[in-house]
Amino acid sequence: MLALPEELKILDKESQWIALAQRGDQQAFHQLYLIHHQRIMALAMRLAGDPRQAEEITQDCFVRLWHKLPSFKGDSQFSTWLHRLCVNHALNMLKAQKSLWARFFNIDSAPEESYFDEYQALDKLILTLPERARWVFVLHAVEGYQHNEIAEMLDISEGTSKAQYHRARVLLKEKLA
């Protein structure tokens, strides 16, 4: 009998955990949390620019996941579905906040190294970008969304998304020079 590749074993377990969690199994949900927590936290950190906000967004995303999990039908990969759920939730939370200034990250107090092993310096620079430019840059360059998808998420035109992305790149190049 042939042994399954490790990736297939993990996916098989993940599928089992999803099915159990959809029926209310908290241990299975905890396993899903352990698998996906760091990626969602990194995404939240890049979008929010503040460790406390990122933690709050991450926790809220997983609470939302618990409630939305029964609606996952398996039409896409679970990680893709979860990622989209969390991007939308994070953007909604950030838009709803009253104070724009509370969203900016103080570069002198860097996030814990566990959040960013290889990309900490670049992440610090990304966090200095103006809010909209940062959101578009993270969604396009880091997360791989197309400008038409970003425009829909942020309720802006596709041209505005492209302009904000260009602005972010110019600002990053200036900071790297």
mmCIF file with all atom_site columns, N, CA, C and O in Angstrom, residues 48-80:
data_model
loop_
_atom_site.group_PDB
_atom_site.id
_atom_site.type_symbol
_atom_site.label_atom_id
_atom_site.label_alt_id
_atom_site.label_comp_id
_atom_site.label_asym_id
_atom_site.label_entity_id
_atom_site.label_seq_id
_atom_site.pdbx_PDB_ins_code
_atom_site.Cartn_x
_atom_site.Cartn_y
_atom_site.Cartn_z
_atom_site.occupancy
_atom_site.B_iso_or_equiv
_atom_site.pdbx_formal_charge
_atom_site.auth_seq_id
_atom_site.auth_comp_id
_atom_site.auth_asym_id
_atom_site.auth_atom_id
_atom_site.pdbx_PDB_model_num
ATOM 1   N N  . ALA A 1 48 ? -4.047  46.499 9.890  1.00 0.00 ? 48 ALA A N  1
ATOM 2   C CA . ALA A 1 48 ? -4.338  47.408 10.997 1.00 0.00 ? 48 ALA A CA 1
ATOM 3   C C  . ALA A 1 48 ? -3.147  48.279 11.362 1.00 0.00 ? 48 ALA A C  1
ATOM 4   O O  . ALA A 1 48 ? -3.316  49.437 11.728 1.00 0.00 ? 48 ALA A O  1
ATOM 5   N N  . GLY A 1 49 ? -1.950  47.717 11.315 1.00 0.00 ? 49 GLY A N  1
ATOM 6   C CA . GLY A 1 49 ? -0.770  48.472 11.673 1.00 0.00 ? 49 GLY A CA 1
ATOM 7   C C  . GLY A 1 49 ? -0.540  48.607 13.167 1.00 0.00 ? 49 GLY A C  1
ATOM 8   O O  . GLY A 1 49 ? 0.312   49.365 13.592 1.00 0.00 ? 49 GLY A O  1
ATOM 9   N N  . ASP A 1 50 ? -1.274  47.880 13.975 1.00 0.00 ? 50 ASP A N  1
ATOM 10  C CA . ASP A 1 50 ? -1.147  47.966 15.425 1.00 0.00 ? 50 ASP A CA 1
ATOM 11  C C  . ASP A 1 50 ? -1.346  46.574 16.017 1.00 0.00 ? 50 ASP A C  1
ATOM 12  O O  . ASP A 1 50 ? -2.342  45.922 15.713 1.00 0.00 ? 50 ASP A O  1
ATOM 13  N N  . PRO A 1 51 ? -0.419  46.109 16.853 1.00 0.00 ? 51 PRO A N  1
ATOM 14  C CA . PRO A 1 51 ? -0.529  44.747 17.398 1.00 0.00 ? 51 PRO A CA 1
ATOM 15  C C  . PRO A 1 51 ? -1.819  44.491 18.179 1.00 0.00 ? 51 PRO A C  1
ATOM 16  O O  . PRO A 1 51 ? -2.420  43.420 18.055 1.00 0.00 ? 51 PRO A O  1
ATOM 17  N N  . ARG A 1 52 ? -2.251  45.463 18.980 1.00 0.00 ? 52 ARG A N  1
ATOM 18  C CA . ARG A 1 52 ? -3.491  45.256 19.756 1.00 0.00 ? 52 ARG A CA 1
ATOM 19  C C  . ARG A 1 52 ? -4.705  45.154 18.836 1.00 0.00 ? 52 ARG A C  1
ATOM 20  O O  . ARG A 1 52 ? -5.567  44.304 19.024 1.00 0.00 ? 52 ARG A O  1
ATOM 21  N N  . GLN A 1 53 ? -4.760  46.023 17.852 1.00 0.00 ? 53 GLN A N  1
ATOM 22  C CA . GLN A 1 53 ? -5.866  45.963 16.890 1.00 0.00 ? 53 GLN A CA 1
ATOM 23  C C  . GLN A 1 53 ? -5.823  44.665 16.105 1.00 0.00 ? 53 GLN A C  1
ATOM 24  O O  . GLN A 1 53 ? -6.867  44.062 15.837 1.00 0.00 ? 53 GLN A O  1
ATOM 25  N N  . ALA A 1 54 ? -4.643  44.255 15.711 1.00 0.00 ? 54 ALA A N  1
ATOM 26  C CA . ALA A 1 54 ? -4.498  43.025 14.940 1.00 0.00 ? 54 ALA A CA 1
ATOM 27  C C  . ALA A 1 54 ? -4.978  41.825 15.748 1.00 0.00 ? 54 ALA A C  1
ATOM 28  O O  . ALA A 1 54 ? -5.655  40.939 15.219 1.00 0.00 ? 54 ALA A O  1
ATOM 29  N N  . GLU A 1 55 ? -4.637  41.790 17.016 1.00 0.00 ? 55 GLU A N  1
ATOM 30  C CA . GLU A 1 55 ? -5.091  40.692 17.883 1.00 0.00 ? 55 GLU A CA 1
ATOM 31  C C  . GLU A 1 55 ? -6.614  40.703 18.005 1.00 0.00 ? 55 GLU A C  1
ATOM 32  O O  . GLU A 1 55 ? -7.260  39.663 17.933 1.00 0.00 ? 55 GLU A O  1
ATOM 33  N N  . GLU A 1 56 ? -7.179  41.895 18.172 1.00 0.00 ? 56 GLU A N  1
ATOM 34  C CA . GLU A 1 56 ? -8.638  42.017 18.265 1.00 0.00 ? 56 GLU A CA 1
ATOM 35  C C  . GLU A 1 56 ? -9.312  41.560 16.964 1.00 0.00 ? 56 GLU A C  1
ATOM 36  O O  . GLU A 1 56 ? -10.303 40.825 16.990 1.00 0.00 ? 56 GLU A O  1
ATOM 37  N N  . ILE A 1 57 ? -8.766  41.994 15.848 1.00 0.00 ? 57 ILE A N  1
ATOM 38  C CA . ILE A 1 57 ? -9.310  41.587 14.551 1.00 0.00 ? 57 ILE A CA 1
ATOM 39  C C  . ILE A 1 57 ? -9.219  40.078 14.391 1.00 0.00 ? 57 ILE A C  1
ATOM 40  O O  . ILE A 1 57 ? -10.176 39.418 13.961 1.00 0.00 ? 57 ILE A O  1
ATOM 41  N N  . THR A 1 58 ? -8.072  39.513 14.750 1.00 0.00 ? 58 THR A N  1
ATOM 42  C CA . THR A 1 58 ? -7.873  38.070 14.623 1.00 0.00 ? 58 THR A CA 1
ATOM 43  C C  . THR A 1 58 ? -8.889  37.309 15.465 1.00 0.00 ? 58 THR A C  1
ATOM 44  O O  . THR A 1 58 ? -9.526  36.356 14.987 1.00 0.00 ? 58 THR A O  1
ATOM 45  N N  . GLN A 1 59 ? -9.045  37.717 16.714 1.00 0.00 ? 59 GLN A N  1
ATOM 46  C CA . GLN A 1 59 ? -10.003 37.033 17.581 1.00 0.00 ? 59 GLN A CA 1
ATOM 47  C C  . GLN A 1 59 ? -11.425 37.167 17.040 1.00 0.00 ? 59 GLN A C  1
ATOM 48  O O  . GLN A 1 59 ? -12.184 36.192 17.020 1.00 0.00 ? 59 GLN A O  1
ATOM 49  N N  . ASP A 1 60 ? -11.776 38.366 16.600 1.00 0.00 ? 60 ASP A N  1
ATOM 50  C CA . ASP A 1 60 ? -13.111 38.571 16.030 1.00 0.00 ? 60 ASP A CA 1
ATOM 51  C C  . ASP A 1 60 ? -13.321 37.718 14.776 1.00 0.00 ? 60 ASP A C  1
ATOM 52  O O  . ASP A 1 60 ? -14.424 37.225 14.533 1.00 0.00 ? 60 ASP A O  1
ATOM 53  N N  . CYS A 1 61 ? -12.273 37.572 13.981 1.00 0.00 ? 61 CYS A N  1
ATOM 54  C CA . CYS A 1 61 ? -12.381 36.746 12.775 1.00 0.00 ? 61 CYS A CA 1
ATOM 55  C C  . CYS A 1 61 ? -12.679 35.295 13.129 1.00 0.00 ? 61 CYS A C  1
ATOM 56  O O  . CYS A 1 61 ? -13.500 34.638 12.477 1.00 0.00 ? 61 CYS A O  1
ATOM 57  N N  . PHE A 1 62 ? -12.043 34.804 14.174 1.00 0.00 ? 62 PHE A N  1
ATOM 58  C CA . PHE A 1 62 ? -12.288 33.416 14.549 1.00 0.00 ? 62 PHE A CA 1
ATOM 59  C C  . PHE A 1 62 ? -13.645 33.231 15.228 1.00 0.00 ? 62 PHE A C  1
ATOM 60  O O  . PHE A 1 62 ? -14.270 32.186 15.075 1.00 0.00 ? 62 PHE A O  1
ATOM 61  N N  . VAL A 1 63 ? -14.121 34.240 15.921 1.00 0.00 ? 63 VAL A N  1
ATOM 62  C CA . VAL A 1 63 ? -15.485 34.188 16.448 1.00 0.00 ? 63 VAL A CA 1
ATOM 63  C C  . VAL A 1 63 ? -16.468 34.162 15.282 1.00 0.00 ? 63 VAL A C  1
ATOM 64  O O  . VAL A 1 63 ? -17.415 33.364 15.249 1.00 0.00 ? 63 VAL A O  1
ATOM 65  N N  . ARG A 1 64 ? -16.205 35.021 14.307 1.00 0.00 ? 64 ARG A N  1
ATOM 66  C CA . ARG A 1 64 ? -17.051 35.056 13.106 1.00 0.00 ? 64 ARG A CA 1
ATOM 67  C C  . ARG A 1 64 ? -16.998 33.716 12.367 1.00 0.00 ? 64 ARG A C  1
ATOM 68  O O  . ARG A 1 64 ? -18.012 33.221 11.879 1.00 0.00 ? 64 ARG A O  1
ATOM 69  N N  . LEU A 1 65 ? -15.798 33.140 12.284 1.00 0.00 ? 65 LEU A N  1
ATOM 70  C CA . LEU A 1 65 ? -15.648 31.830 11.648 1.00 0.00 ? 65 LEU A CA 1
ATOM 71  C C  . LEU A 1 65 ? -16.512 30.788 12.337 1.00 0.00 ? 65 LEU A C  1
ATOM 72  O O  . LEU A 1 65 ? -17.174 29.988 11.675 1.00 0.00 ? 65 LEU A O  1
ATOM 73  N N  . TRP A 1 66 ? -16.514 30.773 13.655 1.00 0.00 ? 66 TRP A N  1
ATOM 74  C CA . TRP A 1 66 ? -17.312 29.807 14.407 1.00 0.00 ? 66 TRP A CA 1
ATOM 75  C C  . TRP A 1 66 ? -18.789 29.905 14.002 1.00 0.00 ? 66 TRP A C  1
ATOM 76  O O  . TRP A 1 66 ? -19.454 28.887 13.826 1.00 0.00 ? 66 TRP A O  1
ATOM 77  N N  . HIS A 1 67 ? -19.267 31.128 13.833 1.00 0.00 ? 67 HIS A N  1
ATOM 78  C CA . HIS A 1 67 ? -20.665 31.332 13.462 1.00 0.00 ? 67 HIS A CA 1
ATOM 79  C C  . HIS A 1 67 ? -20.932 31.031 11.984 1.00 0.00 ? 67 HIS A C  1
ATOM 80  O O  . HIS A 1 67 ? -22.026 30.576 11.635 1.00 0.00 ? 67 HIS A O  1
ATOM 81  N N  . LYS A 1 68 ? -19.951 31.315 11.123 1.00 0.00 ? 68 LYS A N  1
ATOM 82  C CA . LYS A 1 68 ? -20.132 31.146 9.677  1.00 0.00 ? 68 LYS A CA 1
ATOM 83  C C  . LYS A 1 68 ? -19.742 29.752 9.173  1.00 0.00 ? 68 LYS A C  1
ATOM 84  O O  . LYS A 1 68 ? -20.044 29.412 8.032  1.00 0.00 ? 68 LYS A O  1
ATOM 85  N N  . LEU A 1 69 ? -19.045 28.975 9.985  1.00 0.00 ? 69 LEU A N  1
ATOM 86  C CA . LEU A 1 69 ? -18.521 27.688 9.538  1.00 0.00 ? 69 LEU A CA 1
ATOM 87  C C  . LEU A 1 69 ? -19.584 26.764 8.940  1.00 0.00 ? 69 LEU A C  1
ATOM 88  O O  . LEU A 1 69 ? -19.317 26.109 7.930  1.00 0.00 ? 69 LEU A O  1
ATOM 89  N N  . PRO A 1 70 ? -20.794 26.723 9.475  1.00 0.00 ? 70 PRO A N  1
ATOM 90  C CA . PRO A 1 70 ? -21.803 25.866 8.844  1.00 0.00 ? 70 PRO A CA 1
ATOM 91  C C  . PRO A 1 70 ? -22.126 26.249 7.394  1.00 0.00 ? 70 PRO A C  1
ATOM 92  O O  . PRO A 1 70 ? -22.584 25.418 6.623  1.00 0.00 ? 70 PRO A O  1
ATOM 93  N N  . SER A 1 71 ? -21.839 27.497 7.011  1.00 0.00 ? 71 SER A N  1
ATOM 94  C CA . SER A 1 71 ? -22.128 27.918 5.643  1.00 0.00 ? 71 SER A CA 1
ATOM 95  C C  . SER A 1 71 ? -21.010 27.545 4.666  1.00 0.00 ? 71 SER A C  1
ATOM 96  O O  . SER A 1 71 ? -21.174 27.725 3.462  1.00 0.00 ? 71 SER A O  1
ATOM 97  N N  . PHE A 1 72 ? -19.879 27.024 5.170  1.00 0.00 ? 72 PHE A N  1
ATOM 98  C CA . PHE A 1 72 ? -18.798 26.590 4.281  1.00 0.00 ? 72 PHE A CA 1
ATOM 99  C C  . PHE A 1 72 ? -19.233 25.304 3.584  1.00 0.00 ? 72 PHE A C  1
ATOM 100 O O  . PHE A 1 72 ? -19.503 24.296 4.213  1.00 0.00 ? 72 PHE A O  1
ATOM 101 N N  . LYS A 1 73 ? -19.287 25.363 2.260  1.00 0.00 ? 73 LYS A N  1
ATOM 102 C CA . LYS A 1 73 ? -19.776 24.228 1.459  1.00 0.00 ? 73 LYS A CA 1
ATOM 103 C C  . LYS A 1 73 ? -18.662 23.446 0.781  1.00 0.00 ? 73 LYS A C  1
ATOM 104 O O  . LYS A 1 73 ? -18.912 22.424 0.159  1.00 0.00 ? 73 LYS A O  1
ATOM 105 N N  . GLY A 1 74 ? -17.447 23.942 0.840  1.00 0.00 ? 74 GLY A N  1
ATOM 106 C CA . GLY A 1 74 ? -16.335 23.241 0.208  1.00 0.00 ? 74 GLY A CA 1
ATOM 107 C C  . GLY A 1 74 ? -16.181 23.539 -1.271 1.00 0.00 ? 74 GLY A C  1
ATOM 108 O O  . GLY A 1 74 ? -15.470 22.820 -1.968 1.00 0.00 ? 74 GLY A O  1
ATOM 109 N N  . ASP A 1 75 ? -16.841 24.589 -1.759 1.00 0.00 ? 75 ASP A N  1
ATOM 110 C CA . ASP A 1 75 ? -16.713 24.967 -3.173 1.00 0.00 ? 75 ASP A CA 1
ATOM 111 C C  . ASP A 1 75 ? -15.325 25.512 -3.489 1.00 0.00 ? 75 ASP A C  1
ATOM 112 O O  . ASP A 1 75 ? -14.907 25.518 -4.641 1.00 0.00 ? 75 ASP A O  1
ATOM 113 N N  . SER A 1 76 ? -14.640 26.012 -2.471 1.00 0.00 ? 76 SER A N  1
ATOM 114 C CA . SER A 1 76 ? -13.271 26.495 -2.609 1.00 0.00 ? 76 SER A CA 1
ATOM 115 C C  . SER A 1 76 ? -12.462 25.875 -1.475 1.00 0.00 ? 76 SER A C  1
ATOM 116 O O  . SER A 1 76 ? -13.010 25.215 -0.600 1.00 0.00 ? 76 SER A O  1
ATOM 117 N N  . GLN A 1 77 ? -11.160 26.121 -1.493 1.00 0.00 ? 77 GLN A N  1
ATOM 118 C CA . GLN A 1 77 ? -10.345 25.644 -0.382 1.00 0.00 ? 77 GLN A CA 1
ATOM 119 C C  . GLN A 1 77 ? -10.757 26.377 0.883  1.00 0.00 ? 77 GLN A C  1
ATOM 120 O O  . GLN A 1 77 ? -11.093 27.567 0.845  1.00 0.00 ? 77 GLN A O  1
ATOM 121 N N  . PHE A 1 78 ? -10.699 25.687 1.991  1.00 0.00 ? 78 PHE A N  1
ATOM 122 C CA . PHE A 1 78 ? -11.072 26.292 3.262  1.00 0.00 ? 78 PHE A CA 1
ATOM 123 C C  . PHE A 1 78 ? -10.211 27.513 3.558  1.00 0.00 ? 78 PHE A C  1
ATOM 124 O O  . PHE A 1 78 ? -10.718 28.545 3.992  1.00 0.00 ? 78 PHE A O  1
ATOM 125 N N  . SER A 1 79 ? -8.904  27.414 3.301  1.00 0.00 ? 79 SER A N  1
ATOM 126 C CA . SER A 1 79 ? -8.008  28.535 3.600  1.00 0.00 ? 79 SER A CA 1
ATOM 127 C C  . SER A 1 79 ? -8.378  29.774 2.781  1.00 0.00 ? 79 SER A C  1
ATOM 128 O O  . SER A 1 79 ? -8.297  30.898 3.277  1.00 0.00 ? 79 SER A O  1
ATOM 129 N N  . THR A 1 80 ? -8.795  29.577 1.541  1.00 0.00 ? 80 THR A N  1
ATOM 130 C CA . THR A 1 80 ? -9.212  30.693 0.688  1.00 0.00 ? 80 THR A CA 1
ATOM 131 C C  . THR A 1 80 ? -10.485 31.328 1.235  1.00 0.00 ? 80 THR A C  1
ATOM 132 O O  . THR A 1 80 ? -10.607 32.550 1.318  1.00 0.00 ? 80 THR A O  1
#
